[in-house]
């Protein structure tokens, strides 16, 4: 124990049982500070703004705005349309980025509910209620059933005190406390029987304890400090988008410089050269891509919310879809965190299985367990988990009439409370004119009669069988009296008992966990259990739900400590269960997996899970978990259901797939626009489209319809595919090849439109404006029609042309708007468009539908090829 805590305990001894005075409490509050863990401060608007302004694409667009403003000021001071439009795109990107971050932060604020409003302490000899934040070291806590411990404390006195502290230890069963126990430095938190920890729940008995640590000095506070030292990792999508942004930024800068060089060599006017350079830079950057990514993530967040998942970090929507390992806590995540009776062995019967109908002996045994317990009318009430488990089974299997008969027939006349030394308790009942004492406890602590002792080997064998399967095993025995017992001492009542049977209790897996683990395995996702509970219990649960299978292993935190970081990374793929782990152990496991290029999702609800939640690629906290865990996590499962993660993975894969579809749509347009401008300048045709015309195409034809790809449903068999590896490019699996392929098609078709607008064979002699107008329309309409190619790897006629009504509406509106911009004299004059004749409109429409024909023919050929492979 630390010297500071020893000093506090010494002070308590001199203060006596009167507790602190109010003056002492105020003095210590100033000395030690408020009993609270500092919360993560909300980010200021300018923090988000500065982060957005660091994006290279935003920087380039801002430079383009400045250059465009200069040209407008010098060449046509009455028309600033172009710089205004470019700057408008910048503002839109910044607005949506900041809005989404603030929205996620607000969702987290609404979840904060883990607090301790008031606690009872003894001050100046009186038991009073004070704000938990005002509790100080040296205060004496007055704790009873249902209280939550507000600070770390040393136990002074207790009566049958049991505390639920699974959020710190990971153990399902409550910890029995004993003020006489002497803790050592080697004791884990769960083994320190004479200490209480902030946030734990009193589930049985009562006690008094002197506060030894508050706030950041408590065990919760120490873990919170560990959290602040653990830096959050960048999401794979963030890394990929940063790389993409840098590459496109360099392409934009290089393209602009190349345009200036070509302009100088061919003798173009300076303002024309600058505007062409701006056009090249604008062509290289998918301005609306950040908006599309934001909307895709936002739509994914909305869908996850419908499935009880609140997303705190937007990029986690994509990351969860590509996790290759899910590290899950056991208690409350895989399991229900509710002790449940699963075995009921009546002495003399062959089986302990609980069938639909209890045997008569099982029913009699259940009644004995019921009578020897302190059970309130509500089986869900706070209390001893073992007795609550018995109460639930009684409520489920005994009719109300039977319970009423028991209440009338059995009159409790005496009770010997549970004794932690003897590990048993006894109740005495009067039944008409006779009496019965019932003793419940550890099987080896039941003093049996000689007759029952004859079967002790059989009893012990069955006990060991259940214990070996990780059940908590209790036995019950009884003793009958013809008249009232002469004395109610333990020495008289608790001897020569007739053994009745055993009960096996366990924290069972959630029903959904079985299927969730199986689905994750099909999606090539490994599930690993990391728990503070005992190894035997962890292995039992892990084997039951399919986590621990043949060929996989389990180890304890103590064994884990014997491995170096490198050794752990080399062997970790063999293990599926880690038990009796500390917060530091969990971080080591996560980092060892990440060192093998795994994308790691970590679930948990306790304070002990929080550092690992933050270290993981995706931290997933339970909605009922601690505030510390929620603050460290990227997303929160409101229903605490492991199976909900599977839905989140499916949604994440859908979002990532749709972002790639948007890239396919946008970069095809961008690359072709870039090559078209370059080729036109080299051929002496000048810039075929202006910067503002390119921006209109990218927003109207590329951006707005591209938003509609965000709502595309999941591809079939998405949950049977391997997750995307951490180091893979966003262009992996043939996406770059598809983008280059369609860019070539776009370039050829658009160059044909330029040629058609400039030469006499089509009825107009060398008309630069007509060529620009046809180029604008073909580049815009081909981009719009190409959206239908991007929807799926399957044919548009297979998935249905009208199944995405949002896309249908946005593409129709986009096409109509492009046509109206050219057809209406008012807009045509501002944007420098020329009127087209009937034949030119036919050429434009004919060229625009060619990408759809081209891609559909390729899809048809691939489909036939795949079917031929299946028949081989």
PDB file of N, CA, C and O in Angstrom, residues 431-495:
ATOM      1  N   UNK A 431     -42.753 -26.345  10.221  1.00  0.00           N
ATOM      2  CA  UNK A 431     -43.750 -26.889   9.305  1.00  0.00           C
ATOM      3  C   UNK A 431     -44.795 -27.585  10.163  1.00  0.00           C
ATOM      4  O   UNK A 431     -44.563 -28.715  10.641  1.00  0.00           O
ATOM      5  N   UNK A 432     -45.909 -26.922  10.372  1.00  0.00           N
ATOM      6  CA  UNK A 432     -46.950 -27.453  11.285  1.00  0.00           C
ATOM      7  C   UNK A 432     -46.318 -27.658  12.661  1.00  0.00           C
ATOM      8  O   UNK A 432     -45.933 -26.681  13.299  1.00  0.00           O
ATOM      9  N   UNK A 433     -46.169 -28.940  13.103  1.00  0.00           N
ATOM     10  CA  UNK A 433     -45.620 -29.199  14.440  1.00  0.00           C
ATOM     11  C   UNK A 433     -44.193 -29.726  14.401  1.00  0.00           C
ATOM     12  O   UNK A 433     -43.669 -30.183  15.413  1.00  0.00           O
ATOM     13  N   UNK A 434     -43.562 -29.700  13.247  1.00  0.00           N
ATOM     14  CA  UNK A 434     -42.182 -30.166  13.159  1.00  0.00           C
ATOM     15  C   UNK A 434     -41.303 -29.055  12.571  1.00  0.00           C
ATOM     16  O   UNK A 434     -41.807 -28.036  12.088  1.00  0.00           O
ATOM     17  N   UNK A 435     -39.984 -29.323  12.560  1.00  0.00           N
ATOM     18  CA  UNK A 435     -39.033 -28.309  12.136  1.00  0.00           C
ATOM     19  C   UNK A 435     -38.022 -28.922  11.163  1.00  0.00           C
ATOM     20  O   UNK A 435     -37.774 -30.124  11.184  1.00  0.00           O
ATOM     21  N   UNK A 436     -37.436 -28.051  10.347  1.00  0.00           N
ATOM     22  CA  UNK A 436     -36.393 -28.490   9.421  1.00  0.00           C
ATOM     23  C   UNK A 436     -35.351 -27.379   9.301  1.00  0.00           C
ATOM     24  O   UNK A 436     -35.685 -26.193   9.250  1.00  0.00           O
ATOM     25  N   UNK A 437     -34.088 -27.769   9.337  1.00  0.00           N
ATOM     26  CA  UNK A 437     -33.008 -26.810   9.073  1.00  0.00           C
ATOM     27  C   UNK A 437     -32.406 -27.158   7.712  1.00  0.00           C
ATOM     28  O   UNK A 437     -32.252 -28.348   7.382  1.00  0.00           O
ATOM     29  N   UNK A 438     -32.110 -26.129   6.923  1.00  0.00           N
ATOM     30  CA  UNK A 438     -31.583 -26.327   5.567  1.00  0.00           C
ATOM     31  C   UNK A 438     -30.268 -25.561   5.474  1.00  0.00           C
ATOM     32  O   UNK A 438     -30.216 -24.358   5.745  1.00  0.00           O
ATOM     33  N   UNK A 439     -29.216 -26.249   5.087  1.00  0.00           N
ATOM     34  CA  UNK A 439     -27.889 -25.644   4.986  1.00  0.00           C
ATOM     35  C   UNK A 439     -27.430 -25.667   3.528  1.00  0.00           C
ATOM     36  O   UNK A 439     -27.443 -26.720   2.881  1.00  0.00           O
ATOM     37  N   UNK A 440     -27.024 -24.500   3.057  1.00  0.00           N
ATOM     38  CA  UNK A 440     -26.564 -24.341   1.669  1.00  0.00           C
ATOM     39  C   UNK A 440     -25.150 -23.789   1.679  1.00  0.00           C
ATOM     40  O   UNK A 440     -24.829 -22.896   2.465  1.00  0.00           O
ATOM     41  N   UNK A 441     -24.276 -24.323   0.796  1.00  0.00           N
ATOM     42  CA  UNK A 441     -22.915 -23.807   0.734  1.00  0.00           C
ATOM     43  C   UNK A 441     -22.003 -24.686  -0.093  1.00  0.00           C
ATOM     44  O   UNK A 441     -22.457 -25.533  -0.884  1.00  0.00           O
ATOM     45  N   UNK A 442     -20.690 -24.480   0.107  1.00  0.00           N
ATOM     46  CA  UNK A 442     -19.704 -25.281  -0.603  1.00  0.00           C
ATOM     47  C   UNK A 442     -19.857 -26.752  -0.203  1.00  0.00           C
ATOM     48  O   UNK A 442     -20.021 -27.066   0.972  1.00  0.00           O
ATOM     49  N   UNK A 443     -19.793 -27.630  -1.184  1.00  0.00           N
ATOM     50  CA  UNK A 443     -20.070 -29.051  -0.939  1.00  0.00           C
ATOM     51  C   UNK A 443     -19.119 -29.631   0.101  1.00  0.00           C
ATOM     52  O   UNK A 443     -19.531 -30.401   0.980  1.00  0.00           O
ATOM     53  N   UNK A 444     -17.843 -29.250   0.032  1.00  0.00           N
ATOM     54  CA  UNK A 444     -16.876 -29.825   0.983  1.00  0.00           C
ATOM     55  C   UNK A 444     -16.993 -29.210   2.369  1.00  0.00           C
ATOM     56  O   UNK A 444     -16.272 -29.604   3.296  1.00  0.00           O
ATOM     57  N   UNK A 445     -17.890 -28.234   2.551  1.00  0.00           N
ATOM     58  CA  UNK A 445     -18.084 -27.613   3.861  1.00  0.00           C
ATOM     59  C   UNK A 445     -19.432 -28.002   4.479  1.00  0.00           C
ATOM     60  O   UNK A 445     -19.830 -27.416   5.487  1.00  0.00           O
ATOM     61  N   UNK A 446     -20.117 -28.973   3.893  1.00  0.00           N
ATOM     62  CA  UNK A 446     -21.390 -29.430   4.447  1.00  0.00           C
ATOM     63  C   UNK A 446     -21.137 -30.642   5.357  1.00  0.00           C
ATOM     64  O   UNK A 446     -20.741 -31.710   4.888  1.00  0.00           O
ATOM     65  N   UNK A 447     -21.363 -30.503   6.684  1.00  0.00           N
ATOM     66  CA  UNK A 447     -21.135 -31.633   7.614  1.00  0.00           C
ATOM     67  C   UNK A 447     -22.241 -32.678   7.451  1.00  0.00           C
ATOM     68  O   UNK A 447     -23.345 -32.519   7.974  1.00  0.00           O
ATOM     69  N   UNK A 448     -21.970 -33.733   6.710  1.00  0.00           N
ATOM     70  CA  UNK A 448     -22.998 -34.719   6.373  1.00  0.00           C
ATOM     71  C   UNK A 448     -23.082 -35.828   7.420  1.00  0.00           C
ATOM     72  O   UNK A 448     -22.133 -36.111   8.150  1.00  0.00           O
ATOM     73  N   UNK A 449     -24.239 -36.466   7.425  1.00  0.00           N
ATOM     74  CA  UNK A 449     -24.469 -37.614   8.306  1.00  0.00           C
ATOM     75  C   UNK A 449     -23.667 -38.806   7.793  1.00  0.00           C
ATOM     76  O   UNK A 449     -23.186 -38.797   6.650  1.00  0.00           O
ATOM     77  N   UNK A 450     -23.520 -39.818   8.621  1.00  0.00           N
ATOM     78  CA  UNK A 450     -22.760 -41.003   8.210  1.00  0.00           C
ATOM     79  C   UNK A 450     -23.380 -41.661   6.992  1.00  0.00           C
ATOM     80  O   UNK A 450     -22.684 -42.176   6.113  1.00  0.00           O
ATOM     81  N   UNK A 451     -24.693 -41.628   6.914  1.00  0.00           N
ATOM     82  CA  UNK A 451     -25.380 -42.250   5.776  1.00  0.00           C
ATOM     83  C   UNK A 451     -25.026 -41.525   4.482  1.00  0.00           C
ATOM     84  O   UNK A 451     -24.741 -42.145   3.458  1.00  0.00           O
ATOM     85  N   UNK A 452     -25.052 -40.179   4.517  1.00  0.00           N
ATOM     86  CA  UNK A 452     -24.707 -39.403   3.319  1.00  0.00           C
ATOM     87  C   UNK A 452     -23.221 -39.490   3.008  1.00  0.00           C
ATOM     88  O   UNK A 452     -22.815 -39.440   1.846  1.00  0.00           O
ATOM     89  N   UNK A 453     -22.390 -39.624   4.075  1.00  0.00           N
ATOM     90  CA  UNK A 453     -20.940 -39.698   3.872  1.00  0.00           C
ATOM     91  C   UNK A 453     -20.546 -40.920   3.044  1.00  0.00           C
ATOM     92  O   UNK A 453     -19.520 -40.912   2.371  1.00  0.00           O
ATOM     93  N   UNK A 454     -21.386 -41.965   3.092  1.00  0.00           N
ATOM     94  CA  UNK A 454     -21.084 -43.183   2.322  1.00  0.00           C
ATOM     95  C   UNK A 454     -21.049 -42.893   0.827  1.00  0.00           C
ATOM     96  O   UNK A 454     -20.356 -43.569   0.071  1.00  0.00           O
ATOM     97  N   UNK A 455     -21.819 -41.894   0.425  1.00  0.00           N
ATOM     98  CA  UNK A 455     -21.875 -41.555  -1.002  1.00  0.00           C
ATOM     99  C   UNK A 455     -21.003 -40.343  -1.321  1.00  0.00           C
ATOM    100  O   UNK A 455     -21.147 -39.727  -2.377  1.00  0.00           O
ATOM    101  N   UNK A 456     -20.090 -39.981  -0.402  1.00  0.00           N
ATOM    102  CA  UNK A 456     -19.303 -38.757  -0.579  1.00  0.00           C
ATOM    103  C   UNK A 456     -18.450 -38.788  -1.850  1.00  0.00           C
ATOM    104  O   UNK A 456     -18.244 -37.764  -2.498  1.00  0.00           O
ATOM    105  N   UNK A 457     -17.954 -39.991  -2.220  1.00  0.00           N
ATOM    106  CA  UNK A 457     -17.143 -40.087  -3.443  1.00  0.00           C
ATOM    107  C   UNK A 457     -17.977 -39.763  -4.679  1.00  0.00           C
ATOM    108  O   UNK A 457     -17.519 -39.061  -5.587  1.00  0.00           O
ATOM    109  N   UNK A 458     -19.203 -40.277  -4.697  1.00  0.00           N
ATOM    110  CA  UNK A 458     -20.088 -39.990  -5.837  1.00  0.00           C
ATOM    111  C   UNK A 458     -20.443 -38.497  -5.882  1.00  0.00           C
ATOM    112  O   UNK A 458     -20.478 -37.879  -6.946  1.00  0.00           O
ATOM    113  N   UNK A 459     -20.700 -37.950  -4.693  1.00  0.00           N
ATOM    114  CA  UNK A 459     -21.051 -36.519  -4.614  1.00  0.00           C
ATOM    115  C   UNK A 459     -19.876 -35.666  -5.094  1.00  0.00           C
ATOM    116  O   UNK A 459     -20.044 -34.750  -5.900  1.00  0.00           O
ATOM    117  N   UNK A 460     -18.668 -36.023  -4.597  1.00  0.00           N
ATOM    118  CA  UNK A 460     -17.489 -35.246  -4.983  1.00  0.00           C
ATOM    119  C   UNK A 460     -17.188 -35.398  -6.469  1.00  0.00           C
ATOM    120  O   UNK A 460     -16.767 -34.429  -7.132  1.00  0.00           O
ATOM    121  N   UNK A 461     -17.421 -36.587  -7.017  1.00  0.00           N
ATOM    122  CA  UNK A 461     -17.160 -36.815  -8.436  1.00  0.00           C
ATOM    123  C   UNK A 461     -18.077 -35.947  -9.302  1.00  0.00           C
ATOM    124  O   UNK A 461     -17.643 -35.351 -10.295  1.00  0.00           O
ATOM    125  N   UNK A 462     -19.341 -35.871  -8.897  1.00  0.00           N
ATOM    126  CA  UNK A 462     -20.273 -35.057  -9.674  1.00  0.00           C
ATOM    127  C   UNK A 462     -19.940 -33.575  -9.506  1.00  0.00           C
ATOM    128  O   UNK A 462     -20.030 -32.782 -10.449  1.00  0.00           O
ATOM    129  N   UNK A 463     -19.548 -33.207  -8.301  1.00  0.00           N
ATOM    130  CA  UNK A 463     -19.119 -31.824  -8.050  1.00  0.00           C
ATOM    131  C   UNK A 463     -17.939 -31.462  -8.950  1.00  0.00           C
ATOM    132  O   UNK A 463     -17.922 -30.401  -9.608  1.00  0.00           O
ATOM    133  N   UNK A 464     -16.939 -32.332  -9.015  1.00  0.00           N
ATOM    134  CA  UNK A 464     -15.742 -32.067  -9.800  1.00  0.00           C
ATOM    135  C   UNK A 464     -16.066 -31.999 -11.294  1.00  0.00           C
ATOM    136  O   UNK A 464     -15.460 -31.216 -12.037  1.00  0.00           O
ATOM    137  N   UNK A 465     -17.019 -32.818 -11.719  1.00  0.00           N
ATOM    138  CA  UNK A 465     -17.420 -32.805 -13.132  1.00  0.00           C
ATOM    139  C   UNK A 465     -18.010 -31.446 -13.515  1.00  0.00           C
ATOM    140  O   UNK A 465     -17.671 -30.865 -14.557  1.00  0.00           O
ATOM    141  N   UNK A 466     -18.890 -30.923 -12.654  1.00  0.00           N
ATOM    142  CA  UNK A 466     -19.499 -29.617 -12.941  1.00  0.00           C
ATOM    143  C   UNK A 466     -18.477 -28.488 -12.803  1.00  0.00           C
ATOM    144  O   UNK A 466     -18.443 -27.573 -13.622  1.00  0.00           O
ATOM    145  N   UNK A 467     -17.639 -28.574 -11.763  1.00  0.00           N
ATOM    146  CA  UNK A 467     -16.615 -27.550 -11.561  1.00  0.00           C
ATOM    147  C   UNK A 467     -15.637 -27.531 -12.727  1.00  0.00           C
ATOM    148  O   UNK A 467     -15.165 -26.467 -13.143  1.00  0.00           O
ATOM    149  N   UNK A 468     -15.353 -28.698 -13.276  1.00  0.00           N
ATOM    150  CA  UNK A 468     -14.462 -28.799 -14.422  1.00  0.00           C
ATOM    151  C   UNK A 468     -15.040 -28.171 -15.676  1.00  0.00           C
ATOM    152  O   UNK A 468     -14.314 -27.888 -16.627  1.00  0.00           O
ATOM    153  N   UNK A 469     -16.347 -27.974 -15.672  1.00  0.00           N
ATOM    154  CA  UNK A 469     -17.010 -27.310 -16.796  1.00  0.00           C
ATOM    155  C   UNK A 469     -17.273 -25.828 -16.488  1.00  0.00           C
ATOM    156  O   UNK A 469     -18.071 -25.184 -17.153  1.00  0.00           O
ATOM    157  N   UNK A 470     -16.567 -25.311 -15.481  1.00  0.00           N
ATOM    158  CA  UNK A 470     -16.601 -23.889 -15.116  1.00  0.00           C
ATOM    159  C   UNK A 470     -17.889 -23.464 -14.422  1.00  0.00           C
ATOM    160  O   UNK A 470     -18.181 -22.275 -14.348  1.00  0.00           O
ATOM    161  N   UNK A 471     -18.652 -24.418 -13.882  1.00  0.00           N
ATOM    162  CA  UNK A 471     -19.843 -24.050 -13.114  1.00  0.00           C
ATOM    163  C   UNK A 471     -19.448 -23.680 -11.695  1.00  0.00           C
ATOM    164  O   UNK A 471     -18.501 -24.234 -11.130  1.00  0.00           O
ATOM    165  N   UNK A 472     -20.182 -22.737 -11.130  1.00  0.00           N
ATOM    166  CA  UNK A 472     -20.079 -22.493  -9.693  1.00  0.00           C
ATOM    167  C   UNK A 472     -21.027 -23.492  -9.033  1.00  0.00           C
ATOM    168  O   UNK A 472     -22.238 -23.477  -9.296  1.00  0.00           O
ATOM    169  N   UNK A 473     -20.492 -24.342  -8.175  1.00  0.00           N
ATOM    170  CA  UNK A 473     -21.270 -25.459  -7.636  1.00  0.00           C
ATOM    171  C   UNK A 473     -21.580 -25.212  -6.160  1.00  0.00           C
ATOM    172  O   UNK A 473     -20.696 -24.904  -5.362  1.00  0.00           O
ATOM    173  N   UNK A 474     -22.856 -25.347  -5.817  1.00  0.00           N
ATOM    174  CA  UNK A 474     -23.304 -25.264  -4.431  1.00  0.00           C
ATOM    175  C   UNK A 474     -24.083 -26.532  -4.090  1.00  0.00           C
ATOM    176  O   UNK A 474     -24.757 -27.109  -4.949  1.00  0.00           O
ATOM    177  N   UNK A 475     -23.950 -26.940  -2.846  1.00  0.00           N
ATOM    178  CA  UNK A 475     -24.716 -28.091  -2.381  1.00  0.00           C
ATOM    179  C   UNK A 475     -25.730 -27.661  -1.334  1.00  0.00           C
ATOM    180  O   UNK A 475     -25.623 -26.583  -0.741  1.00  0.00           O
ATOM    181  N   UNK A 476     -26.727 -28.498  -1.103  1.00  0.00           N
ATOM    182  CA  UNK A 476     -27.709 -28.217  -0.070  1.00  0.00           C
ATOM    183  C   UNK A 476     -27.987 -29.513   0.695  1.00  0.00           C
ATOM    184  O   UNK A 476     -28.037 -30.596   0.095  1.00  0.00           O
ATOM    185  N   UNK A 477     -28.126 -29.389   2.012  1.00  0.00           N
ATOM    186  CA  UNK A 477     -28.423 -30.537   2.873  1.00  0.00           C
ATOM    187  C   UNK A 477     -29.406 -30.074   3.948  1.00  0.00           C
ATOM    188  O   UNK A 477     -29.580 -28.874   4.165  1.00  0.00           O
ATOM    189  N   UNK A 478     -30.036 -31.041   4.613  1.00  0.00           N
ATOM    190  CA  UNK A 478     -31.076 -30.655   5.579  1.00  0.00           C
ATOM    191  C   UNK A 478     -31.045 -31.589   6.797  1.00  0.00           C
ATOM    192  O   UNK A 478     -30.422 -32.664   6.777  1.00  0.00           O
ATOM    193  N   UNK A 479     -31.787 -31.163   7.801  1.00  0.00           N
ATOM    194  CA  UNK A 479     -31.898 -31.945   9.032  1.00  0.00           C
ATOM    195  C   UNK A 479     -33.295 -31.721   9.600  1.00  0.00           C
ATOM    196  O   UNK A 479     -33.737 -30.570   9.696  1.00  0.00           O
ATOM    197  N   UNK A 480     -34.000 -32.782   9.922  1.00  0.00           N
ATOM    198  CA  UNK A 480     -35.383 -32.672  10.394  1.00  0.00           C
ATOM    199  C   UNK A 480     -35.444 -32.852  11.914  1.00  0.00           C
ATOM    200  O   UNK A 480     -34.650 -33.595  12.502  1.00  0.00           O
ATOM    201  N   UNK A 481     -36.420 -32.162  12.521  1.00  0.00           N
ATOM    202  CA  UNK A 481     -36.630 -32.221  13.989  1.00  0.00           C
ATOM    203  C   UNK A 481     -38.119 -32.449  14.252  1.00  0.00           C
ATOM    204  O   UNK A 481     -38.968 -31.790  13.638  1.00  0.00           O
ATOM    205  N   UNK A 482     -38.387 -33.382  15.153  1.00  0.00           N
ATOM    206  CA  UNK A 482     -39.796 -33.647  15.523  1.00  0.00           C
ATOM    207  C   UNK A 482     -40.350 -32.514  16.362  1.00  0.00           C
ATOM    208  O   UNK A 482     -41.551 -32.201  16.313  1.00  0.00           O
ATOM    209  N   UNK A 483     -39.467 -31.887  17.152  1.00  0.00           N
ATOM    210  CA  UNK A 483     -39.872 -30.744  17.988  1.00  0.00           C
ATOM    211  C   UNK A 483     -38.880 -29.617  17.720  1.00  0.00           C
ATOM    212  O   UNK A 483     -37.870 -29.786  17.035  1.00  0.00           O
ATOM    213  N   UNK A 484     -39.134 -28.472  18.284  1.00  0.00           N
ATOM    214  CA  UNK A 484     -38.254 -27.324  18.084  1.00  0.00           C
ATOM    215  C   UNK A 484     -36.851 -27.647  18.554  1.00  0.00           C
ATOM    216  O   UNK A 484     -36.677 -28.281  19.610  1.00  0.00           O
ATOM    217  N   UNK A 485     -35.814 -27.250  17.805  1.00  0.00           N
ATOM    218  CA  UNK A 485     -34.430 -27.506  18.220  1.00  0.00           C
ATOM    219  C   UNK A 485     -34.158 -26.903  19.595  1.00  0.00           C
ATOM    220  O   UNK A 485     -34.677 -25.837  19.934  1.00  0.00           O
ATOM    221  N   UNK A 486     -33.374 -27.600  20.368  1.00  0.00           N
ATOM    222  CA  UNK A 486     -33.077 -27.132  21.722  1.00  0.00           C
ATOM    223  C   UNK A 486     -32.201 -25.883  21.693  1.00  0.00           C
ATOM    224  O   UNK A 486     -32.202 -25.089  22.631  1.00  0.00           O
ATOM    225  N   UNK A 487     -31.430 -25.719  20.640  1.00  0.00           N
ATOM    226  CA  UNK A 487     -30.583 -24.540  20.472  1.00  0.00           C
ATOM    227  C   UNK A 487     -30.440 -24.252  18.981  1.00  0.00           C
ATOM    228  O   UNK A 487     -30.585 -25.150  18.142  1.00  0.00           O
ATOM    229  N   UNK A 488     -30.194 -22.990  18.656  1.00  0.00           N
ATOM    230  CA  UNK A 488     -30.066 -22.621  17.249  1.00  0.00           C
ATOM    231  C   UNK A 488     -28.622 -22.262  16.903  1.00  0.00           C
ATOM    232  O   UNK A 488     -28.358 -21.445  16.026  1.00  0.00           O
ATOM    233  N   UNK A 489     -27.682 -22.902  17.570  1.00  0.00           N
ATOM    234  CA  UNK A 489     -26.269 -22.624  17.298  1.00  0.00           C
ATOM    235  C   UNK A 489     -25.816 -23.389  16.050  1.00  0.00           C
ATOM    236  O   UNK A 489     -26.359 -24.458  15.723  1.00  0.00           O
ATOM    237  N   UNK A 490     -24.812 -22.884  15.348  1.00  0.00           N
ATOM    238  CA  UNK A 490     -24.287 -23.604  14.184  1.00  0.00           C
ATOM    239  C   UNK A 490     -23.779 -24.993  14.534  1.00  0.00           C
ATOM    240  O   UNK A 490     -23.929 -25.935  13.736  1.00  0.00           O
ATOM    241  N   UNK A 491     -23.177 -25.111  15.733  1.00  0.00           N
ATOM    242  CA  UNK A 491     -22.629 -26.410  16.133  1.00  0.00           C
ATOM    243  C   UNK A 491     -23.704 -27.480  16.222  1.00  0.00           C
ATOM    244  O   UNK A 491     -23.440 -28.669  15.942  1.00  0.00           O
ATOM    245  N   UNK A 492     -24.926 -27.077  16.561  1.00  0.00           N
ATOM    246  CA  UNK A 492     -26.022 -28.043  16.707  1.00  0.00           C
ATOM    247  C   UNK A 492     -26.756 -28.256  15.387  1.00  0.00           C
ATOM    248  O   UNK A 492     -27.051 -29.397  15.006  1.00  0.00           O
ATOM    249  N   UNK A 493     -27.041 -27.157  14.674  1.00  0.00           N
ATOM    250  CA  UNK A 493     -27.849 -27.248  13.451  1.00  0.00           C
ATOM    251  C   UNK A 493     -27.042 -27.774  12.263  1.00  0.00           C
ATOM    252  O   UNK A 493     -27.576 -28.512  11.425  1.00  0.00           O
ATOM    253  N   UNK A 494     -25.760 -27.403  12.186  1.00  0.00           N
ATOM    254  CA  UNK A 494     -24.978 -27.719  11.002  1.00  0.00           C
ATOM    255  C   UNK A 494     -24.103 -28.954  11.226  1.00  0.00           C
ATOM    256  O   UNK A 494     -22.873 -28.925  11.120  1.00  0.00           O
ATOM    257  N   UNK A 495     -24.765 -30.088  11.523  1.00  0.00           N
ATOM    258  CA  UNK A 495     -24.051 -31.352  11.631  1.00  0.00           C
ATOM    259  C   UNK A 495     -25.042 -32.489  11.362  1.00  0.00           C
ATOM    260  O   UNK A 495     -26.255 -32.326  11.479  1.00  0.00           O
TER     261      UNK A 495
END
